[in-house]
């Protein structure tokens, strides 16, 4: 089948068998695009015999049919790259499996660079491609022209070629997966509109979904899987479930056949101007763009159900600059060669990662969508891991970056989404700077110290909507980041902040921690089951613990404070607010407990450093005596009528206290601390300094060094487990303890102090690829870059401390190898002022 310039996008013609709509099915998939058909295919492949797919129009009639059809493998995380790689493997075998051609052509992928920083990014991409088993090679500017002979290359500095990339015909691809699903026993129903999701709500707030009500009757089921992409949000709104996706306009044009081009030209990307290009079977060309700012589709909160095989009006004015850039890159193509303008709405999320998983506090509901214009590339593989997720009761791959529970409720607001997705569309090809901050939909949440930070010249970053200081610029310097893959402009500021904390005393605003209160007769029973550590401690004690799933891998790590016989205060990571609350609620069952999210009730001011106790002693001599206080102890006190819960813990590896205080009173306390600490040179420090110090000390961070892919033994955290009590995941962990520990989290320090690491750099042991860094930064304390990363023994044997000493290690950065010292111990054991 050919896709010619005069009939693209292709409207797939697909006839499904006719069935009566059954009254029940084990699984109901809603949506018949590339996502829904992928799910149906993979359910069938996994042996699920009672699966129904409901499509309100016809197969592939929504966003799938007008997609560009490019299938690139590289993504922003290792897990997402594995998802896309699985897509290419699926599309390559569909013809032989189903008898229907999805239009798969392994023509390769080409990305070009017209500046040195972009070349740095491509070098990092190639390094991580190798880690994930994706073939990639760097090219010179001249070599880029070998793949696209009409391309202008005199202003390029290089590129990268990925031979395993390719393209499909989107409608035919969905049809091929639908054919495979039907052959495996899945029933597909077209023209079935889902009017209502059926559920009941438990006393703990869980919504248990049990079926759907349609225009053709009611169906009961065990699982509802939403795969309707830009229609998912409105379905969620109808049942009080947040699914933050919103459609934006996306443009491409099609030319007549161009001399010198064939269907085998690789799918191309010119990210420095936000453009992409690919040939069709007859040598015509698709020229598309992801502008820095794009236009949300103004449809309110509801996408029309009858928007099938439709496009929006062409917008030549908005496409004017991208077209100029395309014609610059391909001088032989003229404006008169363009024969069609395609403007199709596509669904985007607030962070440019797609959405998977069970929404917050739901049971029997699963979602997969929000493809950010990469649905063809992602959905084929995502369906495989979604089915595994449902079958196994959790992720089989670390897909935390796409877990829907990463989002907060405010991120599903229409105003927020419309503002944010206008930026997200452009992120496809904008520079993936280390630490890049979103620019839109800012200022949503603040700790109570916003004015304080502004007065101290803070540069703000955003996490889960919180505005928090990244660093403090010196007086007279604009607090703004100059992004780079080398050292960024805040480097010296952070060195000074770390030095102050290590040598004297610093004030940290850690108010963005998520915080919960758990109480009730069975509160201890629930926490003992969920947590690996022993939570049955005396009142006024804090304990660090992991929460594990039944497979013995991490769901979270957190601090639990016992505040009474049957009450606890829980502190966890900023990004874990929804996920940890959800995890706890899922396991309440019939237990007598109450869980309250008090994140925005409490601010956290931390006073850290060798002189921290001296400063606090100036304020409250009785509560903060000069002598050392037992780590993990908790005190409840009041300073000038400000109630404080003081925790003797630290995330930076220095003597200090976390002071949890009502958010409306935090400014008063911060001012008092700064005044008391003035003689000791106290200063506020930002999250970049906090991150640097925790990596220097080897403190793990969930989402970086801990995930659902690792066990506590691999992470070096088995010391935080009480093996004498029962807890969720213990049986699996006991089995893991019997196996060789062939993967371990290792700490690194570069020998070359001039090189800055950012994370996700390949690790070599004896010249062999053995892993990649999970956290990395320049370590001000030792004057060189430090990192952590999981290392697998290249022979598959157990990895021992002696292996780290007897083998040379290197870390790859920007295409170069740099020697590194490896150890199971952190780079900074203790701080000794120079």
Short mmCIF file of C-alpha atoms in Angstrom, two decimals, residues 324-664:
data_model
loop_
_atom_site.label_atom_id
_atom_site.label_comp_id
_atom_site.label_asym_id
_atom_site.label_seq_id
_atom_site.Cartn_x
_atom_site.Cartn_y
_atom_site.Cartn_z
CA UNK A 324 10.91 29.43 6.15
CA UNK A 325 13.22 27.23 8.22
CA UNK A 326 12.22 24.14 6.25
CA UNK A 327 12.85 25.85 2.91
CA UNK A 328 16.21 27.05 4.23
CA UNK A 329 17.18 23.48 5.08
CA UNK A 330 15.93 22.17 1.71
CA UNK A 331 16.62 24.90 -0.89
CA UNK A 332 15.35 22.84 -3.81
CA UNK A 333 11.86 22.69 -2.29
CA UNK A 334 9.76 25.74 -3.15
CA UNK A 335 6.54 27.01 -1.60
CA UNK A 336 4.74 26.12 -4.82
CA UNK A 337 5.67 22.46 -4.24
CA UNK A 338 3.35 22.33 -1.21
CA UNK A 339 -0.01 20.74 -2.01
CA UNK A 340 -1.62 20.20 1.39
CA UNK A 341 -1.74 21.73 4.87
CA UNK A 342 -2.64 19.37 7.73
CA UNK A 343 -3.73 20.90 11.06
CA UNK A 344 -4.71 18.14 13.46
CA UNK A 345 -5.35 18.46 17.21
CA UNK A 346 -3.35 16.19 19.47
CA UNK A 347 -3.38 15.66 23.24
CA UNK A 348 -0.58 16.98 25.45
CA UNK A 349 0.23 16.60 29.15
CA UNK A 350 1.70 19.16 31.58
CA UNK A 351 5.23 17.69 31.43
CA UNK A 352 5.64 16.21 27.92
CA UNK A 353 5.54 12.61 29.19
CA UNK A 354 2.59 10.41 28.35
CA UNK A 355 0.19 9.00 30.96
CA UNK A 356 -0.20 5.43 32.17
CA UNK A 357 -1.48 3.68 35.26
CA UNK A 358 -4.34 3.68 37.74
CA UNK A 359 -5.55 7.20 38.51
CA UNK A 360 -5.42 8.54 42.06
CA UNK A 361 -7.54 6.50 44.51
CA UNK A 362 -9.25 4.35 41.88
CA UNK A 363 -9.60 0.60 41.50
CA UNK A 364 -10.53 -1.17 38.28
CA UNK A 365 -9.61 1.87 36.15
CA UNK A 366 -6.47 2.21 34.02
CA UNK A 367 -5.46 4.95 31.59
CA UNK A 368 -3.00 5.14 28.71
CA UNK A 369 -2.71 8.23 26.53
CA UNK A 370 -1.67 11.87 26.39
CA UNK A 371 0.93 11.12 23.77
CA UNK A 372 2.33 14.60 23.18
CA UNK A 373 2.40 13.97 19.44
CA UNK A 374 4.42 10.76 19.86
CA UNK A 375 1.58 8.26 20.06
CA UNK A 376 2.63 6.19 17.07
CA UNK A 377 6.16 5.85 18.45
CA UNK A 378 5.11 5.11 22.04
CA UNK A 379 1.74 3.36 22.01
CA UNK A 380 2.78 0.07 20.45
CA UNK A 381 5.26 -0.69 23.21
CA UNK A 382 3.26 1.06 25.94
CA UNK A 383 0.40 -1.38 25.40
CA UNK A 384 2.71 -4.25 26.24
CA UNK A 385 3.83 -2.73 29.53
CA UNK A 386 0.31 -1.59 30.40
CA UNK A 387 -1.01 -5.15 30.17
CA UNK A 388 1.93 -6.37 32.27
CA UNK A 389 1.18 -3.62 34.81
CA UNK A 390 -2.43 -4.79 35.11
CA UNK A 391 -1.52 -8.49 35.21
CA UNK A 392 1.23 -8.12 37.81
CA UNK A 393 -0.50 -5.58 40.03
CA UNK A 394 2.25 -3.04 39.40
CA UNK A 395 4.94 -1.89 37.00
CA UNK A 396 7.29 -4.43 35.45
CA UNK A 397 9.50 -1.56 34.26
CA UNK A 398 10.33 1.68 36.06
CA UNK A 399 7.61 3.80 34.48
CA UNK A 400 7.38 6.35 37.28
CA UNK A 401 8.00 9.14 34.77
CA UNK A 402 4.66 8.35 33.08
CA UNK A 403 2.66 7.28 36.15
CA UNK A 404 -0.52 9.40 36.17
CA UNK A 405 -0.21 9.84 39.95
CA UNK A 406 2.69 12.23 39.40
CA UNK A 407 0.17 15.00 38.73
CA UNK A 408 -1.65 17.17 41.25
CA UNK A 409 -5.39 18.00 40.92
CA UNK A 410 -4.73 21.64 39.98
CA UNK A 411 -2.86 20.43 36.91
CA UNK A 412 -6.15 19.23 35.46
CA UNK A 413 -7.67 22.71 35.49
CA UNK A 414 -8.52 24.01 32.04
CA UNK A 415 -6.77 27.37 32.47
CA UNK A 416 -3.61 25.67 33.73
CA UNK A 417 -3.64 23.08 30.95
CA UNK A 418 -4.24 25.55 28.16
CA UNK A 419 -1.33 27.67 29.31
CA UNK A 420 1.03 24.76 29.94
CA UNK A 421 0.39 22.67 26.81
CA UNK A 422 1.11 25.70 24.63
CA UNK A 423 4.70 25.30 25.86
CA UNK A 424 4.79 21.50 26.03
CA UNK A 425 4.28 20.99 22.29
CA UNK A 426 7.49 22.91 21.65
CA UNK A 427 9.47 20.82 24.16
CA UNK A 428 9.75 18.00 21.63
CA UNK A 429 12.73 19.64 20.02
CA UNK A 430 13.82 22.34 22.43
CA UNK A 431 17.16 21.76 24.07
CA UNK A 432 16.94 19.18 26.86
CA UNK A 433 19.00 21.32 29.20
CA UNK A 434 19.99 19.88 32.57
CA UNK A 435 17.55 21.34 35.07
CA UNK A 436 15.40 23.08 32.46
CA UNK A 437 12.46 24.79 34.13
CA UNK A 438 8.97 25.16 32.71
CA UNK A 439 8.10 28.75 31.84
CA UNK A 440 4.29 28.67 31.74
CA UNK A 441 1.63 28.08 34.41
CA UNK A 442 3.97 29.15 37.19
CA UNK A 443 3.31 30.60 40.65
CA UNK A 444 0.67 28.04 41.61
CA UNK A 445 2.03 27.02 45.04
CA UNK A 446 4.34 28.76 47.53
CA UNK A 447 5.66 27.82 50.96
CA UNK A 448 4.98 31.01 52.89
CA UNK A 449 8.57 32.16 52.41
CA UNK A 450 8.19 33.44 48.85
CA UNK A 451 8.82 37.03 49.88
CA UNK A 452 11.77 35.95 52.04
CA UNK A 453 13.39 34.14 49.10
CA UNK A 454 12.75 37.02 46.74
CA UNK A 455 14.41 39.45 49.16
CA UNK A 456 17.48 37.19 49.21
CA UNK A 457 17.64 37.19 45.37
CA UNK A 458 16.54 33.60 44.81
CA UNK A 459 16.26 31.98 41.41
CA UNK A 460 13.08 29.92 41.52
CA UNK A 461 12.36 26.52 40.06
CA UNK A 462 9.12 24.57 40.04
CA UNK A 463 8.33 21.11 41.36
CA UNK A 464 4.76 19.77 41.55
CA UNK A 465 3.64 23.38 41.22
CA UNK A 466 5.74 24.61 44.16
CA UNK A 467 7.96 27.61 43.61
CA UNK A 468 11.18 26.84 45.45
CA UNK A 469 14.62 28.47 45.44
CA UNK A 470 17.19 26.70 43.26
CA UNK A 471 20.02 29.02 44.33
CA UNK A 472 20.57 32.56 45.55
CA UNK A 473 22.38 34.93 43.24
CA UNK A 474 24.77 37.50 44.65
CA UNK A 475 23.57 41.07 45.14
CA UNK A 476 23.25 42.92 41.86
CA UNK A 477 23.15 39.70 39.80
CA UNK A 478 19.95 38.68 38.01
CA UNK A 479 18.70 35.40 39.50
CA UNK A 480 18.38 33.58 36.20
CA UNK A 481 19.79 30.34 34.77
CA UNK A 482 22.05 30.40 31.73
CA UNK A 483 21.57 26.81 30.54
CA UNK A 484 24.45 24.70 29.30
CA UNK A 485 25.63 21.10 29.14
CA UNK A 486 28.87 22.37 30.64
CA UNK A 487 28.90 24.35 33.89
CA UNK A 488 25.97 26.69 34.31
CA UNK A 489 26.12 30.21 35.68
CA UNK A 490 25.00 29.24 39.19
CA UNK A 491 28.02 26.99 39.76
CA UNK A 492 29.99 29.38 42.01
CA UNK A 493 26.86 30.41 43.95
CA UNK A 494 26.17 26.79 44.87
CA UNK A 495 29.79 26.20 45.89
CA UNK A 496 29.46 29.03 48.41
CA UNK A 497 26.11 27.76 49.67
CA UNK A 498 27.48 24.27 50.26
CA UNK A 499 30.58 25.67 51.96
CA UNK A 500 28.42 27.70 54.35
CA UNK A 501 26.36 24.65 55.32
CA UNK A 502 29.38 22.35 55.71
CA UNK A 503 31.44 24.86 57.71
CA UNK A 504 28.91 26.91 59.65
CA UNK A 505 25.12 27.02 59.36
CA UNK A 506 22.45 27.44 56.67
CA UNK A 507 18.69 27.81 56.46
CA UNK A 508 16.82 25.52 54.06
CA UNK A 509 13.21 25.84 52.98
CA UNK A 510 12.03 22.23 52.59
CA UNK A 511 8.34 23.03 52.81
CA UNK A 512 7.58 21.21 49.56
CA UNK A 513 7.87 17.83 51.31
CA UNK A 514 4.55 16.00 51.16
CA UNK A 515 3.09 15.43 54.63
CA UNK A 516 0.32 13.19 55.96
CA UNK A 517 -1.29 12.43 59.29
CA UNK A 518 -2.41 8.84 59.90
CA UNK A 519 -4.52 8.07 62.94
CA UNK A 520 -6.91 5.47 64.30
CA UNK A 521 -6.97 2.18 66.13
CA UNK A 522 -5.25 0.30 63.29
CA UNK A 523 -2.76 2.99 62.23
CA UNK A 524 0.26 1.12 63.59
CA UNK A 525 -0.94 -2.16 62.06
CA UNK A 526 -1.22 -0.54 58.63
CA UNK A 527 2.21 1.11 58.78
CA UNK A 528 3.89 -2.05 60.06
CA UNK A 529 2.48 -3.85 57.01
CA UNK A 530 3.44 -1.18 54.48
CA UNK A 531 6.89 -0.24 55.83
CA UNK A 532 10.07 -2.29 55.93
CA UNK A 533 11.37 -0.65 59.11
CA UNK A 534 9.90 -1.17 62.55
CA UNK A 535 7.41 1.65 63.13
CA UNK A 536 6.54 0.54 66.67
CA UNK A 537 8.85 3.11 68.25
CA UNK A 538 8.34 5.32 71.30
CA UNK A 539 6.28 8.46 70.88
CA UNK A 540 8.57 11.25 69.71
CA UNK A 541 10.79 9.12 67.47
CA UNK A 542 11.30 9.42 63.71
CA UNK A 543 12.26 6.47 61.54
CA UNK A 544 13.38 6.30 57.91
CA UNK A 545 11.76 3.48 55.94
CA UNK A 546 11.00 2.14 52.52
CA UNK A 547 7.57 1.05 51.35
CA UNK A 548 7.71 -1.98 49.08
CA UNK A 549 5.34 -3.77 46.74
CA UNK A 550 4.69 -7.50 46.65
CA UNK A 551 7.69 -7.95 44.33
CA UNK A 552 10.05 -6.49 46.94
CA UNK A 553 10.90 -3.31 45.05
CA UNK A 554 10.35 0.28 46.12
CA UNK A 555 7.06 2.12 46.06
CA UNK A 556 8.49 4.99 48.10
CA UNK A 557 10.84 5.95 50.90
CA UNK A 558 9.76 8.28 53.70
CA UNK A 559 10.09 9.37 57.32
CA UNK A 560 7.50 8.35 59.90
CA UNK A 561 7.13 10.16 63.23
CA UNK A 562 5.12 8.57 66.00
CA UNK A 563 3.05 11.35 67.55
CA UNK A 564 0.81 9.20 69.79
CA UNK A 565 -0.20 5.63 70.54
CA UNK A 566 -2.39 5.58 67.43
CA UNK A 567 -1.19 8.58 65.44
CA UNK A 568 1.68 9.22 63.04
CA UNK A 569 3.12 12.09 61.00
CA UNK A 570 4.52 11.03 57.61
CA UNK A 571 6.98 13.06 55.53
CA UNK A 572 7.78 12.07 51.95
CA UNK A 573 9.17 13.50 48.72
CA UNK A 574 7.60 16.46 46.93
CA UNK A 575 6.71 14.45 43.85
CA UNK A 576 5.25 11.59 45.89
CA UNK A 577 2.29 13.46 47.35
CA UNK A 578 -0.41 11.80 45.24
CA UNK A 579 1.35 8.50 44.79
CA UNK A 580 2.09 7.83 48.48
CA UNK A 581 -1.37 8.91 49.63
CA UNK A 582 -2.85 6.63 47.00
CA UNK A 583 -0.62 3.70 48.01
CA UNK A 584 -1.61 3.98 51.67
CA UNK A 585 -5.34 4.32 50.93
CA UNK A 586 -5.24 1.26 48.63
CA UNK A 587 -4.26 -0.88 51.61
CA UNK A 588 -6.67 0.43 54.26
CA UNK A 589 -9.41 -2.07 53.49
CA UNK A 590 -11.50 -2.58 56.62
CA UNK A 591 -8.91 -1.16 59.01
CA UNK A 592 -9.98 1.63 61.33
CA UNK A 593 -7.72 4.47 60.23
CA UNK A 594 -7.96 7.99 58.84
CA UNK A 595 -5.43 9.51 56.48
CA UNK A 596 -5.21 13.29 56.03
CA UNK A 597 -3.02 15.18 53.55
CA UNK A 598 -1.58 18.12 55.52
CA UNK A 599 1.09 19.12 52.99
CA UNK A 600 -0.11 22.71 52.66
CA UNK A 601 -0.74 23.10 56.40
CA UNK A 602 2.89 22.77 57.42
CA UNK A 603 6.03 24.54 56.23
CA UNK A 604 9.48 23.12 56.92
CA UNK A 605 12.44 25.32 57.83
CA UNK A 606 15.64 23.34 58.28
CA UNK A 607 18.67 24.65 60.13
CA UNK A 608 21.73 22.67 59.09
CA UNK A 609 25.46 22.80 59.72
CA UNK A 610 28.01 22.45 62.54
CA UNK A 611 26.71 25.62 64.19
CA UNK A 612 23.01 24.81 63.80
CA UNK A 613 22.50 23.86 67.44
CA UNK A 614 24.28 27.03 68.56
CA UNK A 615 21.86 29.13 66.52
CA UNK A 616 18.78 27.34 67.82
CA UNK A 617 20.15 27.47 71.35
CA UNK A 618 20.12 31.27 71.06
CA UNK A 619 16.39 31.08 70.38
CA UNK A 620 15.30 28.26 72.74
CA UNK A 621 18.09 27.20 75.15
CA UNK A 622 16.07 24.53 76.96
CA UNK A 623 14.69 22.84 73.85
CA UNK A 624 18.00 22.95 71.95
CA UNK A 625 20.83 22.24 74.41
CA UNK A 626 24.40 22.47 73.19
CA UNK A 627 25.10 18.78 73.74
CA UNK A 628 24.39 16.46 70.86
CA UNK A 629 20.86 15.09 70.62
CA UNK A 630 20.04 11.57 69.47
CA UNK A 631 19.43 11.33 65.72
CA UNK A 632 15.78 10.70 64.95
CA UNK A 633 14.46 12.36 68.10
CA UNK A 634 11.44 14.65 67.82
CA UNK A 635 10.48 17.57 70.02
CA UNK A 636 7.28 19.57 70.20
CA UNK A 637 7.84 23.13 71.36
CA UNK A 638 6.78 26.73 70.90
CA UNK A 639 8.88 29.79 70.09
CA UNK A 640 7.14 33.15 70.39
CA UNK A 641 3.76 31.44 70.11
CA UNK A 642 4.87 29.54 67.00
CA UNK A 643 4.19 25.80 67.52
CA UNK A 644 7.04 23.70 66.16
CA UNK A 645 7.64 20.01 65.60
CA UNK A 646 11.43 19.69 65.52
CA UNK A 647 12.95 16.59 63.88
CA UNK A 648 16.62 15.81 64.49
CA UNK A 649 17.26 14.49 60.98
CA UNK A 650 19.16 15.69 57.95
CA UNK A 651 19.13 15.20 54.18
CA UNK A 652 22.46 17.00 53.68
CA UNK A 653 24.63 14.98 56.04
CA UNK A 654 25.23 17.71 58.62
CA UNK A 655 24.12 18.29 62.19
CA UNK A 656 20.72 19.93 62.03
CA UNK A 657 17.00 20.08 62.62
CA UNK A 658 13.91 20.12 60.46
CA UNK A 659 11.41 22.54 62.00
CA UNK A 660 7.84 21.82 60.95
CA UNK A 661 5.71 24.89 61.56
CA UNK A 662 2.21 26.10 60.54
CA UNK A 663 2.63 27.66 57.12
CA UNK A 664 1.08 31.00 58.12
#
